[in-house]
């Protein structure tokens, strides 16, 4: 008896606490870019954050870091299989629960060497599955929930690689391109509502994803700077943000290069 | 990719491998051969490995746990001192020891066993490390600390990155009551005054440091700074908060030649000395202005031009302190080489925690010189002579050129240290001074 009462009390206290915090759901929450975004959010104010990924241990390390940074944070860790439709639906349902989220950030992604995608269809498929299919399915699941709640910001990590197919990464680029078209449609669907859909397009950023490029000496933007600009773009609810901003111009040029010129370039 | 350390001497090709947490867990022997590279804030070649691999540790930047009651912090080795201070100082805890820049990783601070302006009360960084997890290139994981595997701990603190990769660290922070310090400044006109001020300050102040005007010759005039942590101060009496992040001043590119030369130095030194003569001698400073004045100008090292610069930092045992300093200042003045940043500070009597730790009882002098090749090397050879004569040592974190004998003479535990070296780890400094 006593313990039941206690349980209910705890639930109430917890429920009360949590409802005062803004809630953020992060898919692919072990992503370096996502981790830096969460650190920035928590530097401003405590929040309730649901960390969703595929590996509990890695997610718990992220949770520990965030808890030191802001002891008032309320954290939940959920893991599942991003290649299974049911699992995605389930994760989205559990993450949302009964409490609408102010922000949902989709940050999962993989970028194996393009050569591996060409020589092994399984790798090719994984790139399409994670970067495009899982992202679109998560987005679709949360879109329905945001629609019901009448509010929310859905932020999707696309990439400059989605702007034009290039020999060096077109499988990844195709997946990111799919997300661009998808987001466009969702923005159209939610036009005139309080729901915002934000597409973020980072340029090459210093994270585990680009470790191989770094070894080859490629210049990469510091992840903390990229995250800062992402957080700003999400706050402002802009439709499409290149981060850093210089990529808008660079990609505009690349998109508009005549094919005859473009095809001679090895980029 | 071409990499140089903070001194900006010739950048040389390296393979830079960014480490990630997941990657370290993935394999039995995840490291291969190389050496850890934190923020590259060392001045010389201790963090370099030309032709080889650098393990960049800044991605290992996670906090693990913090106990607000005891001030124990557990974190990964790539966490920046800046993040610890910024996050925890407002919550009442600060690093017990901090160097003059906060753009340094915890791992780098341990590997050089760095010291701060409070050496006389707090010792060096390693004195506040309660545990280290070391990953060796053969895959072995060693947990060590002041109470367990103490030999490994003594080798790794100040171990110049050569005993393995530090992955996790537990630190004891010091309680502070605010982010402010009460700072007192005065000038001194000669070295005797400096030593008297130091002796006095060591009794009453947690922090003391001084800037010495090397162009003024052997008399050694300078500015003495001492401080204590301040209790909380009312919001309306706070000095303006230093701007954070974006508004930093920056040196955006490297000029082809050094902008720091005799003329600019002489002007600066005159101005600085006289400004301090007039300045209010007591003030409240934010911790960033007090501990990290240079961090306000990003890439200030570029001012030294494409050839880069050297820092020469020595410690002289107490018995010879005054005399040796006089000789050194005299040599510098006569060589007509001014040093922009000349820092003079006494160390306390505490025995340092590492086999190769730099701090020892005495007085330490740190000097920056633009790289003018032969000229600069000749000056260093003269300074070396004075240091070795009185049984002093040079600081490897700042060094790119000391002769082997001076290293061996300054660090008598070197041969004991060698037993703990990781055979898979190489650095330019190790090749130059040890192998
Ligand atoms: C403006 C300025 C002021 C300074 N003031 C002071 C001062 O007051 N006192 C002082 O003592 N020093 C001072 N320094 C020097 C600086 O504190 C040290 O060089 C420090 O070690 C640099 O840390 P880092 O993270 O940049 O390491 P790096 O310079 O990149 O590396 C330093 C050493 O640490 C090793 N290392 C780094 N990470 C690890 C790891 N995870 N595991 C094992 N080994 C590792 C490297 O292999 C290398 O041997 C100053 C430097 C500057 C630029
Ligand atoms: N870094 C760049 O240069 C760059 C540029 C443009 C766009 N982006 C995009 O930004 C987002 C974040 O990337 P990042 O740079 O932060 O990379 P990251 O640190 O490597 O993060 C990628 C995340 O995706 C997760 N993931 C990968 N495969 C998965 C799978 N099959 N199932 C579930 N989760 C999976 C990873 O989970 P685990 O931790 O469990 O492995 C990881 O947390 C990605 O969408 C990426 O495409 C990155």
mmCIF file of N, CA and C in Angstrom, chain A residues 8-18:
data_model
loop_
_atom_site.group_PDB
_atom_site.id
_atom_site.type_symbol
_atom_site.label_atom_id
_atom_site.label_comp_id
_atom_site.label_asym_id
_atom_site.label_seq_id
_atom_site.Cartn_x
_atom_site.Cartn_y
_atom_site.Cartn_z
ATOM 1 N N UNK A 8 2.907 6.676 -6.716
ATOM 2 C CA UNK A 8 2.040 7.654 -7.358
ATOM 3 C C UNK A 8 2.562 9.074 -7.111
ATOM 4 N N UNK A 9 3.005 9.254 -5.871
ATOM 5 C CA UNK A 9 3.569 10.557 -5.530
ATOM 6 C C UNK A 9 4.753 10.907 -6.434
ATOM 7 N N UNK A 10 5.613 9.899 -6.568
ATOM 8 C CA UNK A 10 6.804 10.124 -7.389
ATOM 9 C C UNK A 10 6.417 10.461 -8.813
ATOM 10 N N UNK A 11 5.483 9.695 -9.326
ATOM 11 C CA UNK A 11 5.027 9.943 -10.692
ATOM 12 C C UNK A 11 4.527 11.372 -10.802
ATOM 13 N N UNK A 12 3.761 11.767 -9.789
ATOM 14 C CA UNK A 12 3.228 13.123 -9.829
ATOM 15 C C UNK A 12 4.311 14.171 -9.806
ATOM 16 N N UNK A 13 5.236 13.969 -8.859
ATOM 17 C CA UNK A 13 6.311 14.948 -8.756
ATOM 18 C C UNK A 13 7.077 15.007 -10.063
ATOM 19 N N UNK A 14 7.400 13.795 -10.557
ATOM 20 C CA UNK A 14 8.162 13.741 -11.790
ATOM 21 C C UNK A 14 7.375 14.370 -12.939
ATOM 22 N N UNK A 15 6.113 13.966 -13.004
ATOM 23 C CA UNK A 15 5.270 14.493 -14.069
ATOM 24 C C UNK A 15 5.219 16.007 -14.026
ATOM 25 N N UNK A 16 5.131 16.524 -12.824
ATOM 26 C CA UNK A 16 5.042 17.960 -12.662
ATOM 27 C C UNK A 16 6.322 18.641 -13.135
ATOM 28 N N UNK A 17 7.434 18.113 -12.612
ATOM 29 C CA UNK A 17 8.723 18.668 -13.006
ATOM 30 C C UNK A 17 8.876 18.732 -14.510
ATOM 31 N N UNK A 18 8.621 17.574 -15.095
ATOM 32 C CA UNK A 18 8.894 17.426 -16.502
ATOM 33 C C UNK A 18 8.050 18.363 -17.351
#
